[in-house]
């Protein structure tokens, strides 16, 4: 089967790390996507986030006419709304729009949770700019006012969505499974966060590995400190000799909760 949410996401993720042209001391919006989408050849050297999304739908095998083939975010929003497939809630494989009226920037959602959306975006950078230099994985707050809304493609087996009112054309049991964050996703997001935090322009800079390892080292130290605190707490509870309480189980639960908070 082609043209599924999984296909779109795999195509989009395969482009992470791609950069537009660089000349005269600046990025120039020269990229490979405009010439590859019939009808959008004219958009070369223009902002290309919407063109990138159109290219991903096309390369994933979605039938023409099932998505907006446009270089304009505003026209993309209008297309989804006119098709009756626009929502305020995220979905796997949805096209997300940002800014006033959704006209500033766009990307594709590959995962979401209660607080964040995880996206693949073209023409952005490590800071999340709407006029960047390449294709990046981004993590954005769901309820940020910058997030305008989502276009829902008509995937063959429906769409996995947070929208409580959305009615899929097929039973939920036949829907595609949500695409989870992989270890590779987390590493890429980590590299991009470290790049931005340290004022680096290139996430492939060797110094990123050093900075990332330093952060990981700090996290490890924090984890060891929490473990020591848990051990001390267990000793204090042991000394109380509370009858009927499984102290080992209690300590394990506390440790699990602390570990979860640290992970978040």
C-alpha atoms as a printed R data frame, in Angstrom:
    type eleno elety resid chain resno       x      y       z
1   ATOM     1    CA   UNK     A     1   0.000  0.000   0.000
2   ATOM     2    CA   UNK     A     2   1.260  3.468  -0.842
3   ATOM     3    CA   UNK     A     3   0.153  6.918   0.162
4   ATOM     4    CA   UNK     A     4  -0.193  6.039   3.840
5   ATOM     5    CA   UNK     A     5   0.759  8.223   6.798
6   ATOM     6    CA   UNK     A     6   3.738  5.932   7.375
7   ATOM     7    CA   UNK     A     7   4.884  6.413   3.776
8   ATOM     8    CA   UNK     A     8   4.671 10.203   4.028
9   ATOM     9    CA   UNK     A     9   6.577 10.234   7.309
10  ATOM    10    CA   UNK     A    10   9.303  7.911   6.028
11  ATOM    11    CA   UNK     A    11   9.817 10.075   2.947
12  ATOM    12    CA   UNK     A    12   9.916 13.268   5.034
13  ATOM    13    CA   UNK     A    13  12.350 11.849   7.581
14  ATOM    14    CA   UNK     A    14  14.659 10.627   4.847
15  ATOM    15    CA   UNK     A    15  15.317 14.288   3.993
16  ATOM    16    CA   UNK     A    16  16.373 15.405   7.483
17  ATOM    17    CA   UNK     A    17  19.801 17.010   7.197
18  ATOM    18    CA   UNK     A    18  19.268 18.263   3.627
19  ATOM    19    CA   UNK     A    19  20.341 21.911   3.144
20  ATOM    20    CA   UNK     A    20  19.468 24.471   0.503
21  ATOM    21    CA   UNK     A    21  22.152 26.253  -1.513
22  ATOM    22    CA   UNK     A    22  24.660 28.659   0.005
23  ATOM    23    CA   UNK     A    23  26.238 31.490  -1.944
24  ATOM    24    CA   UNK     A    24  27.449 35.015  -1.366
25  ATOM    25    CA   UNK     A    25  27.702 34.376   2.347
26  ATOM    26    CA   UNK     A    26  24.057 33.376   2.838
27  ATOM    27    CA   UNK     A    27  21.496 30.624   2.198
28  ATOM    28    CA   UNK     A    28  19.665 31.173  -1.085
29  ATOM    29    CA   UNK     A    29  16.508 28.960  -1.133
30  ATOM    30    CA   UNK     A    30  17.917 26.972  -4.053
31  ATOM    31    CA   UNK     A    31  16.711 23.415  -3.457
32  ATOM    32    CA   UNK     A    32  15.695 20.193  -5.204
33  ATOM    33    CA   UNK     A    33  11.985 20.135  -4.359
34  ATOM    34    CA   UNK     A    34  10.540 22.897  -6.573
35  ATOM    35    CA   UNK     A    35  11.751 21.378  -9.875
36  ATOM    36    CA   UNK     A    36  10.483 17.946  -8.807
37  ATOM    37    CA   UNK     A    37   6.831 18.944  -8.239
38  ATOM    38    CA   UNK     A    38   4.931 19.545 -11.503
39  ATOM    39    CA   UNK     A    39   3.498 23.063 -11.524
40  ATOM    40    CA   UNK     A    40   5.777 24.364  -8.774
41  ATOM    41    CA   UNK     A    41   8.926 24.830 -10.848
42  ATOM    42    CA   UNK     A    42   8.415 28.597 -10.644
43  ATOM    43    CA   UNK     A    43   8.874 28.531  -6.858
44  ATOM    44    CA   UNK     A    44  12.629 27.865  -7.054
45  ATOM    45    CA   UNK     A    45  14.567 30.331  -4.851
46  ATOM    46    CA   UNK     A    46  11.359 31.106  -2.922
47  ATOM    47    CA   UNK     A    47  10.421 30.031   0.611
48  ATOM    48    CA   UNK     A    48   9.952 26.273   0.223
49  ATOM    49    CA   UNK     A    49   8.356 24.781   3.368
50  ATOM    50    CA   UNK     A    50   4.997 24.194   1.615
51  ATOM    51    CA   UNK     A    51   6.745 22.921  -1.510
52  ATOM    52    CA   UNK     A    52   8.604 20.401   0.647
53  ATOM    53    CA   UNK     A    53   5.320 19.121   2.131
54  ATOM    54    CA   UNK     A    54   3.828 18.806  -1.382
55  ATOM    55    CA   UNK     A    55   6.907 16.877  -2.514
56  ATOM    56    CA   UNK     A    56   6.614 14.465   0.440
57  ATOM    57    CA   UNK     A    57   2.954 13.703  -0.354
58  ATOM    58    CA   UNK     A    58   3.848 13.193  -4.013
59  ATOM    59    CA   UNK     A    59   6.835 10.932  -3.358
60  ATOM    60    CA   UNK     A    60   4.842  8.862  -0.848
61  ATOM    61    CA   UNK     A    61   2.426  7.915  -3.630
62  ATOM    62    CA   UNK     A    62  -0.607  9.950  -2.606
63  ATOM    63    CA   UNK     A    63  -2.971 10.426  -5.569
64  ATOM    64    CA   UNK     A    64  -2.919 13.881  -7.124
65  ATOM    65    CA   UNK     A    65  -5.866 15.934  -5.936
66  ATOM    66    CA   UNK     A    66  -5.703 14.431  -2.429
67  ATOM    67    CA   UNK     A    67  -3.386 17.128  -1.077
68  ATOM    68    CA   UNK     A    68  -2.582 20.772  -1.864
69  ATOM    69    CA   UNK     A    69   0.265 20.936  -4.383
70  ATOM    70    CA   UNK     A    70   1.219 24.510  -3.596
71  ATOM    71    CA   UNK     A    71   4.158 26.639  -2.512
72  ATOM    72    CA   UNK     A    72   1.849 28.833  -0.410
73  ATOM    73    CA   UNK     A    73   0.979 28.056   3.213
74  ATOM    74    CA   UNK     A    74  -2.130 30.258   3.007
75  ATOM    75    CA   UNK     A    75  -3.396 28.421  -0.073
76  ATOM    76    CA   UNK     A    76  -2.654 25.129   1.661
77  ATOM    77    CA   UNK     A    77  -4.841 26.109   4.618
78  ATOM    78    CA   UNK     A    78  -7.668 27.136   2.250
79  ATOM    79    CA   UNK     A    79  -7.374 23.841   0.352
80  ATOM    80    CA   UNK     A    80  -7.716 21.701   3.494
81  ATOM    81    CA   UNK     A    81 -10.596 23.802   4.828
82  ATOM    82    CA   UNK     A    82 -12.489 23.654   1.520
83  ATOM    83    CA   UNK     A    83 -12.007 19.887   1.544
84  ATOM    84    CA   UNK     A    84 -13.515 19.710   5.055
85  ATOM    85    CA   UNK     A    85 -10.297 18.165   6.390
86  ATOM    86    CA   UNK     A    86  -8.924 20.829   8.730
87  ATOM    87    CA   UNK     A    87  -8.693 20.501  12.523
88  ATOM    88    CA   UNK     A    88  -7.360 22.255  15.609
89  ATOM    89    CA   UNK     A    89  -5.947 18.919  16.812
90  ATOM    90    CA   UNK     A    90  -2.760 17.126  15.709
91  ATOM    91    CA   UNK     A    91  -2.762 13.820  13.843
92  ATOM    92    CA   UNK     A    92  -0.143 11.390  12.551
93  ATOM    93    CA   UNK     A    93   0.824 12.442   9.031
94  ATOM    94    CA   UNK     A    94  -1.103 15.733   9.210
95  ATOM    95    CA   UNK     A    95   0.193 18.935   7.646
96  ATOM    96    CA   UNK     A    96   0.591 21.515  10.407
97  ATOM    97    CA   UNK     A    97   0.430 25.257   9.730
98  ATOM    98    CA   UNK     A    98   1.978 28.045  11.764
99  ATOM    99    CA   UNK     A    99   1.517 31.785  12.231
100 ATOM   100    CA   UNK     A   100  -1.378 34.150  11.623
101 ATOM   101    CA   UNK     A   101  -4.000 32.315   9.565
102 ATOM   102    CA   UNK     A   102  -1.486 29.496   9.093
103 ATOM   103    CA   UNK     A   103   0.328 31.504   6.440
104 ATOM   104    CA   UNK     A   104   3.805 31.715   7.948
105 ATOM   105    CA   UNK     A   105   5.209 28.182   7.878
106 ATOM   106    CA   UNK     A   106   4.262 24.514   7.566
107 ATOM   107    CA   UNK     A   107   5.526 21.008   8.299
108 ATOM   108    CA   UNK     A   108   4.407 17.393   8.697
109 ATOM   109    CA   UNK     A   109   3.497 15.789  12.034
110 ATOM   110    CA   UNK     A   110   5.096 12.393  12.706
111 ATOM   111    CA   UNK     A   111   4.156 12.076  16.406
112 ATOM   112    CA   UNK     A   112   2.332 13.926  19.168
113 ATOM   113    CA   UNK     A   113   1.584 13.661  22.874
114 ATOM   114    CA   UNK     A   114  -0.469 15.686  25.334
115 ATOM   115    CA   UNK     A   115   1.944 18.620  25.299
116 ATOM   116    CA   UNK     A   116   3.985 18.539  22.107
117 ATOM   117    CA   UNK     A   117   3.927 17.862  18.387
118 ATOM   118    CA   UNK     A   118   6.943 16.325  16.659
119 ATOM   119    CA   UNK     A   119   7.405 17.460  13.088
120 ATOM   120    CA   UNK     A   120   9.545 17.305   9.963
121 ATOM   121    CA   UNK     A   121   9.863 20.792   8.472
122 ATOM   122    CA   UNK     A   122  11.536 22.123   5.363
123 ATOM   123    CA   UNK     A   123  13.104 25.601   5.133
124 ATOM   124    CA   UNK     A   124  13.686 25.901   8.868
125 ATOM   125    CA   UNK     A   125  16.728 25.697  11.162
126 ATOM   126    CA   UNK     A   126  17.762 24.653  14.672
127 ATOM   127    CA   UNK     A   127  15.872 27.652  16.098
128 ATOM   128    CA   UNK     A   128  12.635 26.777  14.279
129 ATOM   129    CA   UNK     A   129  12.663 29.782  11.952
130 ATOM   130    CA   UNK     A   130  10.101 30.065   9.147
131 ATOM   131    CA   UNK     A   131  12.957 31.034   6.812
132 ATOM   132    CA   UNK     A   132  15.801 28.653   7.483
133 ATOM   133    CA   UNK     A   133  18.329 26.554   5.615
134 ATOM   134    CA   UNK     A   134  17.199 22.935   5.521
135 ATOM   135    CA   UNK     A   135  15.038 20.030   6.660
136 ATOM   136    CA   UNK     A   136  14.907 19.462  10.421
137 ATOM   137    CA   UNK     A   137  13.053 17.457  13.047
138 ATOM   138    CA   UNK     A   138  11.300 19.844  15.425
139 ATOM   139    CA   UNK     A   139   9.507 19.576  18.757
140 ATOM   140    CA   UNK     A   140   6.895 22.289  19.318
141 ATOM   141    CA   UNK     A   141   4.376 22.981  22.079
142 ATOM   142    CA   UNK     A   142   0.883 21.935  20.968
143 ATOM   143    CA   UNK     A   143  -0.811 24.918  22.565
144 ATOM   144    CA   UNK     A   144   1.636 27.559  21.384
145 ATOM   145    CA   UNK     A   145  -0.300 30.381  19.699
146 ATOM   146    CA   UNK     A   146   2.096 30.004  16.755
147 ATOM   147    CA   UNK     A   147   0.426 26.665  15.932
148 ATOM   148    CA   UNK     A   148  -2.600 27.483  13.761
149 ATOM   149    CA   UNK     A   149  -4.059 24.110  12.784
150 ATOM   150    CA   UNK     A   150  -3.759 20.862  10.827
151 ATOM   151    CA   UNK     A   151  -4.728 19.539   7.408
152 ATOM   152    CA   UNK     A   152  -5.815 15.879   7.462
153 ATOM   153    CA   UNK     A   153  -4.927 13.808   4.375
154 ATOM   154    CA   UNK     A   154  -7.413 11.110   3.353
155 ATOM   155    CA   UNK     A   155  -5.137  8.170   4.155
156 ATOM   156    CA   UNK     A   156  -6.346  4.717   3.033
157 ATOM   157    CA   UNK     A   157  -6.987  3.442   6.565
158 ATOM   158    CA   UNK     A   158  -8.015  6.714   8.186
159 ATOM   159    CA   UNK     A   159  -5.920  9.003  10.335
160 ATOM   160    CA   UNK     A   160  -4.780  8.671  13.956
161 ATOM   161    CA   UNK     A   161  -5.829 11.941  15.565
162 ATOM   162    CA   UNK     A   162  -6.296 13.703  18.890
163 ATOM   163    CA   UNK     A   163  -9.512 15.283  17.572
164 ATOM   164    CA   UNK     A   164 -12.385 13.814  19.646
165 ATOM   165    CA   UNK     A   165 -14.942 14.732  16.968
166 ATOM   166    CA   UNK     A   166 -13.140 13.328  13.942
167 ATOM   167    CA   UNK     A   167 -14.855 10.417  12.239
168 ATOM   168    CA   UNK     A   168 -12.622  8.114  10.223
169 ATOM   169    CA   UNK     A   169 -14.091  6.288   7.207
170 ATOM   170    CA   UNK     A   170 -12.780  2.951   8.541
171 ATOM   171    CA   UNK     A   171 -12.990  1.250  11.956
172 ATOM   172    CA   UNK     A   172 -10.261  2.273  14.446
173 ATOM   173    CA   UNK     A   173  -8.913 -1.304  14.467
174 ATOM   174    CA   UNK     A   174  -7.852 -0.849  10.848
175 ATOM   175    CA   UNK     A   175  -6.141  2.495  11.359
176 ATOM   176    CA   UNK     A   176  -2.409  2.833  11.064
177 ATOM   177    CA   UNK     A   177  -0.437  2.637  14.272
178 ATOM   178    CA   UNK     A   178   1.047  5.929  15.518
179 ATOM   179    CA   UNK     A   179   4.651  6.387  14.404
180 ATOM   180    CA   UNK     A   180   6.644  6.561  17.625
181 ATOM   181    CA   UNK     A   181   9.823  8.505  18.325
182 ATOM   182    CA   UNK     A   182  12.811  6.360  17.446
183 ATOM   183    CA   UNK     A   183  16.272  6.489  19.013
184 ATOM   184    CA   UNK     A   184  17.476  8.099  15.788
185 ATOM   185    CA   UNK     A   185  14.770 10.788  16.082
186 ATOM   186    CA   UNK     A   186  15.833 11.585  19.640
187 ATOM   187    CA   UNK     A   187  19.496 11.784  18.634
188 ATOM   188    CA   UNK     A   188  18.710 14.145  15.759
189 ATOM   189    CA   UNK     A   189  16.541 16.369  17.960
190 ATOM   190    CA   UNK     A   190  19.282 16.355  20.587
191 ATOM   191    CA   UNK     A   191  21.913 17.395  18.057
192 ATOM   192    CA   UNK     A   192  19.721 20.218  16.774
193 ATOM   193    CA   UNK     A   193  18.950 21.450  20.314
194 ATOM   194    CA   UNK     A   194  22.636 21.396  21.237
195 ATOM   195    CA   UNK     A   195  23.490 23.175  17.981
196 ATOM   196    CA   UNK     A   196  21.061 26.011  18.716
197 ATOM   197    CA   UNK     A   197  21.972 26.263  22.401
198 ATOM   198    CA   UNK     A   198  25.644 26.683  21.576
199 ATOM   199    CA   UNK     A   199  25.215 29.095  18.684
200 ATOM   200    CA   UNK     A   200  26.450 26.569  16.113
201 ATOM   201    CA   UNK     A   201  25.224 26.738  12.531
202 ATOM   202    CA   UNK     A   202  25.932 23.172  11.507
203 ATOM   203    CA   UNK     A   203  24.463 20.230  13.481
204 ATOM   204    CA   UNK     A   204  27.160 18.018  11.926
205 ATOM   205    CA   UNK     A   205  29.936 20.110  13.509
206 ATOM   206    CA   UNK     A   206  32.204 17.707  15.479
207 ATOM   207    CA   UNK     A   207  31.966 19.996  18.506
208 ATOM   208    CA   UNK     A   208  28.260 19.113  18.712
209 ATOM   209    CA   UNK     A   209  29.265 15.606  19.794
210 ATOM   210    CA   UNK     A   210  31.361 17.065  22.601
211 ATOM   211    CA   UNK     A   211  28.539 19.364  23.767
212 ATOM   212    CA   UNK     A   212  25.982 16.562  23.535
213 ATOM   213    CA   UNK     A   213  28.196 14.196  25.526
214 ATOM   214    CA   UNK     A   214  28.593 16.892  28.175
215 ATOM   215    CA   UNK     A   215  24.818 17.210  28.490
216 ATOM   216    CA   UNK     A   216  24.466 13.435  28.667
217 ATOM   217    CA   UNK     A   217  27.138 13.392  31.374
218 ATOM   218    CA   UNK     A   218  25.222 15.956  33.404
219 ATOM   219    CA   UNK     A   219  22.035 13.907  33.025
220 ATOM   220    CA   UNK     A   220  23.912 10.804  34.216
221 ATOM   221    CA   UNK     A   221  25.175 12.682  37.265
222 ATOM   222    CA   UNK     A   222  21.655 13.878  38.013
223 ATOM   223    CA   UNK     A   223  20.378 10.305  37.746
224 ATOM   224    CA   UNK     A   224  23.052  9.071  40.178
225 ATOM   225    CA   UNK     A   225  22.113 11.846  42.611
226 ATOM   226    CA   UNK     A   226  18.432 10.837  42.459
227 ATOM   227    CA   UNK     A   227  19.371  7.202  43.077
228 ATOM   228    CA   UNK     A   228  21.338  8.245  46.166
229 ATOM   229    CA   UNK     A   229  18.355 10.263  47.423
230 ATOM   230    CA   UNK     A   230  16.040  7.287  46.932
231 ATOM   231    CA   UNK     A   231  18.414  5.034  48.880
232 ATOM   232    CA   UNK     A   232  18.520  7.539  51.741
233 ATOM   233    CA   UNK     A   233  14.726  7.788  51.769
234 ATOM   234    CA   UNK     A   234  14.454  4.002  51.927
235 ATOM   235    CA   UNK     A   235  16.736  3.870  54.955
236 ATOM   236    CA   UNK     A   236  14.598  6.476  56.721
237 ATOM   237    CA   UNK     A   237  11.410  4.531  55.987
238 ATOM   238    CA   UNK     A   238  13.075  1.283  57.107
239 ATOM   239    CA   UNK     A   239  13.882  2.883  60.443
240 ATOM   240    CA   UNK     A   240  10.203  3.597  61.043
241 ATOM   241    CA   UNK     A   241   9.446 -0.136  60.835
242 ATOM   242    CA   UNK     A   242   5.981  0.507  59.475
243 ATOM   243    CA   UNK     A   243   4.043 -2.755  59.625
244 ATOM   244    CA   UNK     A   244   2.391 -4.148  56.511
245 ATOM   245    CA   UNK     A   245   4.310 -1.961  54.024
246 ATOM   246    CA   UNK     A   246   6.482 -3.476  51.304
247 ATOM   247    CA   UNK     A   247   9.368 -1.012  51.587
248 ATOM   248    CA   UNK     A   248  11.231 -2.324  48.554
249 ATOM   249    CA   UNK     A   249   8.145 -1.894  46.393
250 ATOM   250    CA   UNK     A   250   7.601  1.594  47.799
251 ATOM   251    CA   UNK     A   251  11.182  2.583  46.997
252 ATOM   252    CA   UNK     A   252  10.854  1.198  43.478
253 ATOM   253    CA   UNK     A   253   7.710  3.243  42.860
254 ATOM   254    CA   UNK     A   254   9.395  6.419  44.080
255 ATOM   255    CA   UNK     A   255  12.401  5.697  41.864
256 ATOM   256    CA   UNK     A   256  10.155  5.110  38.844
257 ATOM   257    CA   UNK     A   257   8.350  8.401  39.366
258 ATOM   258    CA   UNK     A   258  11.591 10.333  39.766
259 ATOM   259    CA   UNK     A   259  13.049  8.704  36.667
260 ATOM   260    CA   UNK     A   260   9.921  9.584  34.673
261 ATOM   261    CA   UNK     A   261  10.128 13.224  35.767
262 ATOM   262    CA   UNK     A   262  13.794 13.344  34.798
263 ATOM   263    CA   UNK     A   263  13.043 11.815  31.381
264 ATOM   264    CA   UNK     A   264  10.391 14.452  30.715
